[in-house]
Coordinates of C-alpha atoms and ligand atoms in Angstrom, one line a residue:
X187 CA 0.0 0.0 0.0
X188 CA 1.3 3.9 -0.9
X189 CA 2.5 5.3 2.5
X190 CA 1.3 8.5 1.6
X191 CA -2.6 7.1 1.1
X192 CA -4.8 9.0 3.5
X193 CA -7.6 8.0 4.9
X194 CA -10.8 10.6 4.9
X195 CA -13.0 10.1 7.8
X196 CA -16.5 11.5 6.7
X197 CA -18.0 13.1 9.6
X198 CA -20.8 15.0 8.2
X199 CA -23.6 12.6 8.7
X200 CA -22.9 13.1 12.2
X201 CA -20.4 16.3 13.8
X202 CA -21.9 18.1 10.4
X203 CA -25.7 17.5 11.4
X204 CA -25.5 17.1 15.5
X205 CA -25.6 20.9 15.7
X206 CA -28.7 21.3 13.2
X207 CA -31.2 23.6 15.0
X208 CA -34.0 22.4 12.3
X209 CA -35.0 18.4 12.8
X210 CA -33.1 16.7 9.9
X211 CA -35.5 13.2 8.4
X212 CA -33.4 10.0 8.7
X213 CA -34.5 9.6 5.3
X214 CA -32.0 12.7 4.6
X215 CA -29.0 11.2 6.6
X216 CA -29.1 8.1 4.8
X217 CA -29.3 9.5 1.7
X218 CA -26.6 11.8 2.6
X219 CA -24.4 8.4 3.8
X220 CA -25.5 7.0 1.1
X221 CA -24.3 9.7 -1.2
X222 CA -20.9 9.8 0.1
X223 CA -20.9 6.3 0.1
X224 CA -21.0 6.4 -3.2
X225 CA -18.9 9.0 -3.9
X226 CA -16.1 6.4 -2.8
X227 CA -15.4 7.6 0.7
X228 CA -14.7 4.6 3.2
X229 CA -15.0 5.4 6.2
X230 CA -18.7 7.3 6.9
X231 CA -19.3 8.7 10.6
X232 CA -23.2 7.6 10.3
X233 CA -24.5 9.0 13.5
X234 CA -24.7 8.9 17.2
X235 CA -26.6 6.7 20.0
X236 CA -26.0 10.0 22.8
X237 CA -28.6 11.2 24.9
X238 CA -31.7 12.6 22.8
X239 CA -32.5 15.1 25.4
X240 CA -28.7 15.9 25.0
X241 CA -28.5 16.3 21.3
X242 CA -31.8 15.6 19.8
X243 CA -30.3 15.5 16.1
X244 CA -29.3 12.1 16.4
X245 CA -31.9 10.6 17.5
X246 CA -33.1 8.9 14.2
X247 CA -29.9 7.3 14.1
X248 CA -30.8 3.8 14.3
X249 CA -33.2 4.7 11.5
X250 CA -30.2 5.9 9.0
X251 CA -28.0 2.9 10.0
X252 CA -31.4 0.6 8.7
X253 CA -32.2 2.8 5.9
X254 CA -28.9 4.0 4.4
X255 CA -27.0 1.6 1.8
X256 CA -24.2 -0.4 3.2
X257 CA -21.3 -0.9 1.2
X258 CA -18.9 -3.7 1.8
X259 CA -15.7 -3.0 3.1
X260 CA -16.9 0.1 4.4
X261 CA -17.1 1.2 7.9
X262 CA -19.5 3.0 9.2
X263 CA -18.9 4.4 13.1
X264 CA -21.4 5.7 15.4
X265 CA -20.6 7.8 18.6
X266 CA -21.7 6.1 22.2
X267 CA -21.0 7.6 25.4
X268 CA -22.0 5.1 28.1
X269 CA -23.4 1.6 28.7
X270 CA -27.0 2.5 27.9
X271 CA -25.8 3.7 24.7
X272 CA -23.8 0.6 23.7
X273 CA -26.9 -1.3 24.8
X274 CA -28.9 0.3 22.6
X275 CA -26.7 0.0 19.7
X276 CA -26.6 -4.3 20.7
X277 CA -30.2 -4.2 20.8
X278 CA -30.5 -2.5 17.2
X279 CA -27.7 -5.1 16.0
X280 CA -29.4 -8.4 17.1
X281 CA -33.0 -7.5 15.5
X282 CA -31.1 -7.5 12.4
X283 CA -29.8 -10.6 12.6
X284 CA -31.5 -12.4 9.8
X285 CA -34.1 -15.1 10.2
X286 CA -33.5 -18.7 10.1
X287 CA -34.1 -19.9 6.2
X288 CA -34.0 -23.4 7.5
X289 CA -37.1 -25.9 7.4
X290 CA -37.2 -28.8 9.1
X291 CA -38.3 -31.3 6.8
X292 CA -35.9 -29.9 3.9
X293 CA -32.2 -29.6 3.6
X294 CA -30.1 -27.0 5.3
X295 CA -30.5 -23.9 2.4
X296 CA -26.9 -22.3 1.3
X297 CA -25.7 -19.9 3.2
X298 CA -26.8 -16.5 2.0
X299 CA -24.2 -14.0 0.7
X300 CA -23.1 -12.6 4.2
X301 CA -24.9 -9.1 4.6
X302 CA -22.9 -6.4 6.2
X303 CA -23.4 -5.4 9.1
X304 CA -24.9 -2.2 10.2
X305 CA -22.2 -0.9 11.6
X306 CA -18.5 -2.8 12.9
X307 CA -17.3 0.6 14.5
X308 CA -18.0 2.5 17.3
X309 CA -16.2 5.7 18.2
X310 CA -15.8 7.2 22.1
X311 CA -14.7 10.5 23.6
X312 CA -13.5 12.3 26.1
X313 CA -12.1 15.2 26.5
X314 CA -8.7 17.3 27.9
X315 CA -10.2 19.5 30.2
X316 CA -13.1 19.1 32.3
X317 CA -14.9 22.0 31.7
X318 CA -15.5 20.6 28.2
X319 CA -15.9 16.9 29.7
X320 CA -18.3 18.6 32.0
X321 CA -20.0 20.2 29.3
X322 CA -20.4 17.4 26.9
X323 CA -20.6 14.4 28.9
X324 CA -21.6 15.6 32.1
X325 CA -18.8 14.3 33.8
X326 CA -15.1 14.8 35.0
X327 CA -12.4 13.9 32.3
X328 CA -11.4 10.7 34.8
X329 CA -15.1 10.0 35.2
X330 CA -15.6 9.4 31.6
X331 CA -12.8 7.3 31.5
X332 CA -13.8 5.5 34.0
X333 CA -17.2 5.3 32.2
X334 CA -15.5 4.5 28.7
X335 CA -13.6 1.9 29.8
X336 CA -16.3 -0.7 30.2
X337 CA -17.6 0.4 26.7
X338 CA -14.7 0.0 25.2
X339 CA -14.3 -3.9 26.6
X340 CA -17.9 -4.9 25.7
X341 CA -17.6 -3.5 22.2
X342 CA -14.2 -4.9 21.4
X343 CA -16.0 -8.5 23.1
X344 CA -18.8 -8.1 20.7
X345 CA -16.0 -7.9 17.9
X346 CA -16.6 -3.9 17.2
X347 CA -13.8 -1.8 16.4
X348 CA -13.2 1.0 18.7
X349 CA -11.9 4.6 18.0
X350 CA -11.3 7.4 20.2
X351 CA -11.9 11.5 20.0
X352 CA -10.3 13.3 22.4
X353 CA -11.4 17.2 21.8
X354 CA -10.5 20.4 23.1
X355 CA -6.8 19.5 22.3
X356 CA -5.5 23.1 21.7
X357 CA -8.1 25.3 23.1
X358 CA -11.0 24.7 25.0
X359 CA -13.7 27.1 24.9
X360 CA -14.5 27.5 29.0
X361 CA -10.6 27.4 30.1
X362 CA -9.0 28.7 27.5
X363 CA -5.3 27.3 26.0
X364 CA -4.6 23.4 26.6
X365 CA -1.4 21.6 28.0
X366 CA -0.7 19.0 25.4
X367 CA 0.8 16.4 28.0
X368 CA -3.1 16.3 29.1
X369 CA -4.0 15.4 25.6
X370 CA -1.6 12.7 25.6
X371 CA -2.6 11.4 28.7
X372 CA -5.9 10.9 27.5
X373 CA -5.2 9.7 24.2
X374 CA -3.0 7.3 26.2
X375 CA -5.2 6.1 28.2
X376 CA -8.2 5.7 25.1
X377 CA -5.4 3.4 23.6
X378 CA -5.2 1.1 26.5
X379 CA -8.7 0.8 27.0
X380 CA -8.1 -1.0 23.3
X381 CA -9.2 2.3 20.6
X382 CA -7.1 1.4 17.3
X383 CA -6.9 5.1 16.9
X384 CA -7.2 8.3 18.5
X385 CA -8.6 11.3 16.8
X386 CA -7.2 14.9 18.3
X387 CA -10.1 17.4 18.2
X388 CA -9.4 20.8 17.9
X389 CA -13.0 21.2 18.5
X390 CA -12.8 24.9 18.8
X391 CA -10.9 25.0 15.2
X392 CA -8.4 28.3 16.4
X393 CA -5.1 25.8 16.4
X394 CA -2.3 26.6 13.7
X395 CA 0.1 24.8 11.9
X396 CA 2.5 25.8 14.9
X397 CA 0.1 24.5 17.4
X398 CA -0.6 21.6 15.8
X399 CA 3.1 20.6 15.6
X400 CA 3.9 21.7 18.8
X401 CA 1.3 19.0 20.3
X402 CA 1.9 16.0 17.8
X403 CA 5.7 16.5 18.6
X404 CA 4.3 15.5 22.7
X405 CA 2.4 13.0 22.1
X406 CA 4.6 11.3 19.3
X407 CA 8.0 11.5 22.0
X408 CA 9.0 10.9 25.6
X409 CA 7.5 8.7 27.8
X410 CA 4.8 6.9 26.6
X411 CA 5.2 8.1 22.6
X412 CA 2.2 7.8 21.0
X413 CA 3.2 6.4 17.4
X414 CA 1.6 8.6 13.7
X415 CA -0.4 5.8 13.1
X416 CA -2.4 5.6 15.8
X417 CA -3.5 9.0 15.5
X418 CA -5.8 11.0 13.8
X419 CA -6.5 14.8 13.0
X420 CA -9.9 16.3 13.7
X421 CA -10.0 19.6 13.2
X422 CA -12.8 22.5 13.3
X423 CA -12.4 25.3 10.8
X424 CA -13.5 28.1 12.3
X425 CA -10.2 30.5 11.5
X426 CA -9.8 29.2 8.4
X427 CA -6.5 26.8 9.4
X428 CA -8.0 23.7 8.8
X429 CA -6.4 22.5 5.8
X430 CA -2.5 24.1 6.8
X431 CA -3.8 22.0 9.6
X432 CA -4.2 18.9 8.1
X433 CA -0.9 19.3 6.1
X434 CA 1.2 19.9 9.2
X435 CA -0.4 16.8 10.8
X436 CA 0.2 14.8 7.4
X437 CA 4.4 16.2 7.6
X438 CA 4.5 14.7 11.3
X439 CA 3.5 10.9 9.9
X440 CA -0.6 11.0 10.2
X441 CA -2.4 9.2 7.8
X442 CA -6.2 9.6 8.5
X443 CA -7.9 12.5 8.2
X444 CA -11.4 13.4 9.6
X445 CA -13.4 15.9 7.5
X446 CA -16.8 16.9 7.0
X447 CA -18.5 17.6 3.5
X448 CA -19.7 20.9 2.8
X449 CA -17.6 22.2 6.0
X450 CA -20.9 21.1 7.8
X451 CA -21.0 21.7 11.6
X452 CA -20.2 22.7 15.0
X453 CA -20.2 21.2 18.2
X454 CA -23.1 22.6 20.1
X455 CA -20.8 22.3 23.3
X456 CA -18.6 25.0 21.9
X457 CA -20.3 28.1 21.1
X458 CA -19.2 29.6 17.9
X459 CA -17.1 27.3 16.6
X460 CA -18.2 26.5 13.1
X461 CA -17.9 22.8 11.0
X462 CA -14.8 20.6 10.3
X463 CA -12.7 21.2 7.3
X464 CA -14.4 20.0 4.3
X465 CA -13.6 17.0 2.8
X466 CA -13.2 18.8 -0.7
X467 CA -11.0 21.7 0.8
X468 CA -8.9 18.6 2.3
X469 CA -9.5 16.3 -1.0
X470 CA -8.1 19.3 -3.5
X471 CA -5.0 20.2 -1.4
X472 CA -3.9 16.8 -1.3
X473 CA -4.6 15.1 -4.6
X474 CA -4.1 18.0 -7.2
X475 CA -1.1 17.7 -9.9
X476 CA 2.2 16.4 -8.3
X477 CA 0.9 15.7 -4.8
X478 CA 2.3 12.8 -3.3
X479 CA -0.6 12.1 -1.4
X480 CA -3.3 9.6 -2.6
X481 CA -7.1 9.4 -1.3
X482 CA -10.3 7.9 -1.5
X483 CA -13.4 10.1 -2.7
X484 CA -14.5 11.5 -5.8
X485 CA -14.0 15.3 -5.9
X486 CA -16.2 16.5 -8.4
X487 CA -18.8 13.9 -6.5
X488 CA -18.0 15.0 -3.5
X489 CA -18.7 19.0 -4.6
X490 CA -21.8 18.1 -5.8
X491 CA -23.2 16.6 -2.4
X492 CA -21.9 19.3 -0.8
X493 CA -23.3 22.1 -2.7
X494 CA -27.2 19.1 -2.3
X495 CA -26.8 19.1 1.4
X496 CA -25.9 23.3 1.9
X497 CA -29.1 23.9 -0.2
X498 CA -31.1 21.3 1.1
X499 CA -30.2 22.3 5.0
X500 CA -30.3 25.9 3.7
X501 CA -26.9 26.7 5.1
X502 CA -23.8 28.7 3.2
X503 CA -21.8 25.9 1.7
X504 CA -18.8 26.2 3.6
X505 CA -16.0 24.3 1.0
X506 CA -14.0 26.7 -1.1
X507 CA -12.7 24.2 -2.9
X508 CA -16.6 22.6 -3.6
X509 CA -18.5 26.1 -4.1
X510 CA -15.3 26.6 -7.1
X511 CA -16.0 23.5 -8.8
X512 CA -19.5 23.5 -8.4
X513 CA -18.9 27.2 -10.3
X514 CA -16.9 25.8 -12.9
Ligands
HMG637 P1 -26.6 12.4 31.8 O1 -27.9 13.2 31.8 O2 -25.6 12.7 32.8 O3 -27.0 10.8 31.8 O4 -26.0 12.5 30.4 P2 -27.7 9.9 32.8 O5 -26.9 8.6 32.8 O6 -27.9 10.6 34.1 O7 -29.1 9.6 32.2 C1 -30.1 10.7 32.1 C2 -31.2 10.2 31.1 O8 -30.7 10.0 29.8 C3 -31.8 8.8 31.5 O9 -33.1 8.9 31.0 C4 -31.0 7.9 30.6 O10 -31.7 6.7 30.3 C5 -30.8 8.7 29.3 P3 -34.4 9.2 32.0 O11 -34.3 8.2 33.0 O12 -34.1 10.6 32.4 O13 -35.6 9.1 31.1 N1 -29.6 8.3 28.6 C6 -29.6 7.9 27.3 N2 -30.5 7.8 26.4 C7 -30.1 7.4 25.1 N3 -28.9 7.1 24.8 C8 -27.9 7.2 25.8 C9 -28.2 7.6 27.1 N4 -27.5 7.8 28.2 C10 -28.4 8.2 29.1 N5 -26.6 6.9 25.4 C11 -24.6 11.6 28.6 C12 -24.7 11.9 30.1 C13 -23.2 11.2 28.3 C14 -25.6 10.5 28.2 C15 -25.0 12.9 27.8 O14 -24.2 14.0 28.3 C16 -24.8 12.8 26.3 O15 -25.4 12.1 25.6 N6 -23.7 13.5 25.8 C17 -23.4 13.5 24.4 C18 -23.1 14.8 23.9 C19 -22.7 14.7 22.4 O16 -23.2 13.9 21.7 N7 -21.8 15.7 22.0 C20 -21.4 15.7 20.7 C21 -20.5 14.6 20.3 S1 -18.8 14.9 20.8 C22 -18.2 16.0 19.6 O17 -18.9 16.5 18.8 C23 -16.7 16.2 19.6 C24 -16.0 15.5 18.4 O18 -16.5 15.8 17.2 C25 -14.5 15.8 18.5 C26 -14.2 17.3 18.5 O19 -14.5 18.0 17.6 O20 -13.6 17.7 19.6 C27 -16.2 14.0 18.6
MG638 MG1 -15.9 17.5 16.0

């Protein structure tokens, strides 16, 4: 495989549309995962199984993870925060199972083509500070933890892979500038508890190229090095960074990427701060003429869903790169 393929994680369906004030159908977030499915994006953030009372947009997600196309080989994450939401996640999974095709009295039909399952991923998160823990989980930083761990270890039992988020890894939006040996205790400890990956949230999108460097250059050394691989870079792009962002993560060894189509979003537990980068912004810097850098997703595909789901939502589409092929 080319060292320098990079992994898009599409989190539209979900960071993109959890800050929605409007309801969004299901119907509409599984044509929208479907979309980008097709498109030839891999790896599609689908939705979340939090709290509805605590962010009532994703509440239809069992509905998009039902409705929306499955592709095989893809993978298709949902957020859970606690037990109750694993357990409702199980419960979806096991209606699905399919029914017994077997009759008694007639011989043992061939196995069916093995349908994908609705989802092999989850994805957990905690945070560096915990104002922000406090804020979106209701809880400490060592409290969610605490409450991940367990998660983590059913999922994993289950045979679910399990990522991590931490956010507020440069600035948090209640306490201000973040110390990066936090942020790699955290992501440490998300590791142990069994995540294949850790993605670095820079939830309030004001970190720069410097910042960025400054942090991955912590966790990646010292005691307890974190290695390129097992990390990811999830950034907001509220200052307009994002993609310098991404590159300076890229020149320190990362290899997935976490963007959101469109530039939808916001996290409604950080006020002001706008969506991630867009996967076309991110998707044009790095596979132009002479980049060494190789990715999944159709641009030109991926303009046109973002310029669907801006009109659709009735939102500013937020991808430079998208509004300027979408203009050609
Ligand atoms: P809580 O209120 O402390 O929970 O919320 P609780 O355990 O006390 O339960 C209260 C009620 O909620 C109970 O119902 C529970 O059953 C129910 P009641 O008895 O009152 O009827 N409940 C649930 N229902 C459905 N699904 C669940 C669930 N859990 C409890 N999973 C909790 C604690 C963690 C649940 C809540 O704070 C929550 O859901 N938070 C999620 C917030 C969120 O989704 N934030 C956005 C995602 S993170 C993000 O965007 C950052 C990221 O993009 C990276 C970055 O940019 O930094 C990933
Ligand atoms: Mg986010």
């Amino acid at each position: 495989t080319n060292p320098n393929y990079v992994n898009i994680v599409e989190v539209g369906p979900r960071d993109g549309l959890q800050n929605e004030k409007a309801v969004i159908p299901p119907s509409l977030k599984a044509e929208l995962v479907t979309r980008l499915g097709r498109a030839g994006l891999k790896t599609i953030e689908a939705g979340s199984f939090v709290s509805p009372k605590w962010v009532p947009q994703m509440a239809g997600t069992p509905e998009v993870l039902t409705t929306m196309e499955h592709l095989p080989g893809n993978h298709y994450p949902v957020l859970v925060p606690n037990m109750k939401g694993l357990e409702n996640l199980f419960a979806l999974l096991a209606n699905e199972n399919p029914p017994t095709r077997t009759h008694a009295s007639l011989q043992p039909a061939p196995p069916l083509p093995a349908a994908p399952p609705l989802t092999d991923e989850i994805a957990i998160f905690a945070a560096a500070t915990d104002a922000f823990s406090k804020a979106n989980t209701n809880c400490t930083v060592a409290e969610s933890l605490e409450r991940l761990a367990p998660v983590a270890e059913s999922a994993l039992k289950h045979g679910l892979r399990v990522r991590g988020y931490v956010s507020v890894v440069v600035v948090c939006p209640y306490t201000g500038r973040v110390d990066a040996a936090k942020v790699k205790d955290v992501s440490r400890a998300l590791l142990d508890m069994g995540c294949y990956e850790v993605s670095l949230g820079d939830t309030v999108g004001a970190g720069t190229p410097s910042d960025i460097r400054a942090l991955l250059v912590t966790l990646m050394s010292g005691a307890h090095a974190i290695s390129a691989s097992k990390l990811a870079a999830h950034f907001h792009d509220t200052y307009g960074a994002g993609v310098a962002n991404v590159l300076a993560a890229l020149d320190l060894g990362l290899r997935t990427v976490d963007a959101a189509v469109g530039g939808l979003g916001g996290c409604p537990y950080s006020p002001g701060a706008t969506g991630n980068v867009s996967t076309e912004d991110v998707l044009y810097a790095l596979c132009g003429p002479g980049s060494i850098y190789e990715t999944p997703g159709d641009l030109d595909a991926l303009a046109e869903i973002g310029g669907w789901i801006s009109s659709t939502l009735g939102r500013r589409n937020e991808s430079r790169a998208g509004k300027a092929i979408l203009a050609r």
